[in-house]
Amino acid sequence: KMFSITGWNTISGENNIVPEKVYVTLTKENDDPLYFEALQINRADVNNHFGQPNTTDSGFSRIINTKSLKGEYVVGVARLNKGRLEKCQIQKRVQIND
C-alpha cells in the first residue's frame, strides 16, 4: 500500500525563497516522527499567486510505502531553512490499516 502527499511550501513566496529541503512526517502517539524527504517540484499556480513566475521548486511530492505502518498517525510537513528544521502548523490525522 502507498500513501501520497503533495503540496507547496515557501519561506517567502513574495521574495522567491523556498526551503532547502521539504519532509513529510508521520508521527504515531508517543513515538518520534518518521521523516520522509519529499521531491521538490515546480508549482506554476503557486508561482503565479505570488507573482514570481521563475520560482523553482515551491511544490513538493512524496509517495510513502505504508506496508510496515499500522495505526493512527499525524501527517505533517517540515522544512529545512538555513540549516534549521521547522515544522509547519498544518497537520492531518490518518488511519493506516492492513
CSV table of C-alpha atoms in Angstrom, one decimal:
chain,number,residue,atom,x,y,z
A,1,LYS,CA,0.0,0.0,0.0
A,2,MET,CA,1.1,3.5,-0.7
A,3,PHE,CA,0.3,6.9,0.7
A,4,SER,CA,0.8,10.0,-1.5
A,5,ILE,CA,1.0,13.7,-0.4
A,6,THR,CA,1.6,16.8,-2.5
A,7,GLY,CA,1.6,20.4,-1.6
A,8,TRP,CA,3.6,23.6,-1.5
A,9,ASN,CA,5.9,25.3,0.9
A,10,THR,CA,7.8,28.6,0.7
A,11,ILE,CA,9.9,30.5,3.2
A,12,SER,CA,8.7,33.7,1.5
A,13,GLY,CA,6.7,33.4,-1.7
A,14,GLU,CA,6.8,37.2,-2.3
A,15,ASN,CA,10.6,37.1,-2.1
A,16,ASN,CA,11.1,33.9,-4.1
A,17,ILE,CA,12.6,32.0,-1.2
A,18,VAL,CA,12.0,28.2,-0.9
A,19,PRO,CA,13.2,25.7,1.6
A,20,GLU,CA,16.5,23.8,1.2
A,21,LYS,CA,14.6,20.5,1.7
A,22,VAL,CA,11.0,19.5,2.5
A,23,TYR,CA,10.0,16.4,4.5
A,24,VAL,CA,6.7,14.7,5.1
A,25,THR,CA,6.4,13.5,8.7
A,26,LEU,CA,4.3,10.7,10.1
A,27,THR,CA,4.0,10.6,13.9
A,28,LYS,CA,2.4,7.9,16.0
A,29,GLU,CA,1.3,8.8,19.5
A,30,ASN,CA,4.2,8.6,22.0
A,31,ASP,CA,6.7,7.9,19.2
A,32,ASP,CA,9.3,10.0,17.4
A,33,PRO,CA,8.3,11.3,14.0
A,34,LEU,CA,9.3,9.4,10.8
A,35,TYR,CA,10.8,11.8,8.3
A,36,PHE,CA,10.5,11.2,4.5
A,37,GLU,CA,12.3,13.6,2.2
A,38,ALA,CA,10.0,14.9,-0.4
A,39,LEU,CA,10.8,15.7,-4.1
A,40,GLN,CA,10.7,19.4,-4.6
A,41,ILE,CA,8.7,20.3,-7.8
A,42,ASN,CA,7.7,23.3,-9.8
A,43,ARG,CA,4.2,24.7,-9.0
A,44,ALA,CA,3.2,27.2,-11.6
A,45,ASP,CA,0.0,28.0,-9.7
A,46,VAL,CA,1.9,29.0,-6.5
A,47,ASN,CA,4.5,30.9,-8.6
A,48,ASN,CA,1.6,32.9,-10.3
A,49,HIS,CA,-0.1,33.5,-6.9
A,50,PHE,CA,3.0,35.2,-5.6
A,51,GLY,CA,3.8,37.0,-8.9
A,52,GLN,CA,7.1,35.0,-9.1
A,53,PRO,CA,6.9,33.2,-12.5
A,54,ASN,CA,10.5,32.0,-12.2
A,55,THR,CA,10.3,30.4,-8.7
A,56,THR,CA,11.6,26.9,-8.8
A,57,ASP,CA,10.5,24.0,-6.6
A,58,SER,CA,7.9,25.7,-4.4
A,59,GLY,CA,5.9,22.4,-4.5
A,60,PHE,CA,6.6,19.0,-3.1
A,61,SER,CA,5.5,15.4,-3.6
A,62,ARG,CA,6.2,12.2,-1.7
A,63,ILE,CA,4.9,8.6,-2.0
A,64,ILE,CA,5.4,6.5,1.1
A,65,ASN,CA,5.2,2.8,1.3
A,66,THR,CA,2.9,2.0,4.3
A,67,LYS,CA,3.4,-1.7,4.3
A,68,SER,CA,5.2,-1.6,7.6
A,69,LEU,CA,3.0,1.1,9.2
A,70,LYS,CA,-0.3,0.5,11.0
A,71,GLY,CA,-2.5,2.6,13.2
A,72,GLU,CA,-3.3,6.3,13.6
A,73,TYR,CA,-0.6,8.8,12.5
A,74,VAL,CA,-0.4,12.5,12.3
A,75,VAL,CA,0.8,13.7,8.9
A,76,GLY,CA,2.8,16.9,8.9
A,77,VAL,CA,5.3,18.8,6.8
A,78,ALA,CA,8.8,20.0,7.9
A,79,ARG,CA,11.3,22.1,6.0
A,80,LEU,CA,14.9,22.9,6.2
A,81,ASN,CA,15.6,26.6,6.4
A,82,LYS,CA,19.2,27.9,6.8
A,83,GLY,CA,20.1,24.5,8.3
A,84,ARG,CA,17.2,24.6,10.8
A,85,LEU,CA,14.3,22.1,10.8
A,86,GLU,CA,11.0,23.9,11.0
A,87,LYS,CA,7.6,22.2,11.4
A,88,CYS,CA,4.6,23.5,9.6
A,89,GLN,CA,1.5,24.1,11.7
A,90,ILE,CA,-0.9,22.2,9.4
A,91,GLN,CA,-1.4,18.6,10.4
A,92,LYS,CA,-3.9,15.9,9.5
A,93,ARG,CA,-4.7,12.6,11.3
A,94,VAL,CA,-4.8,9.5,9.2
A,95,GLN,CA,-5.6,5.9,9.9
A,96,ILE,CA,-3.3,3.3,8.2
A,97,ASN,CA,-4.8,-0.2,8.0
A,98,ASP,CA,-3.6,-3.5,6.6
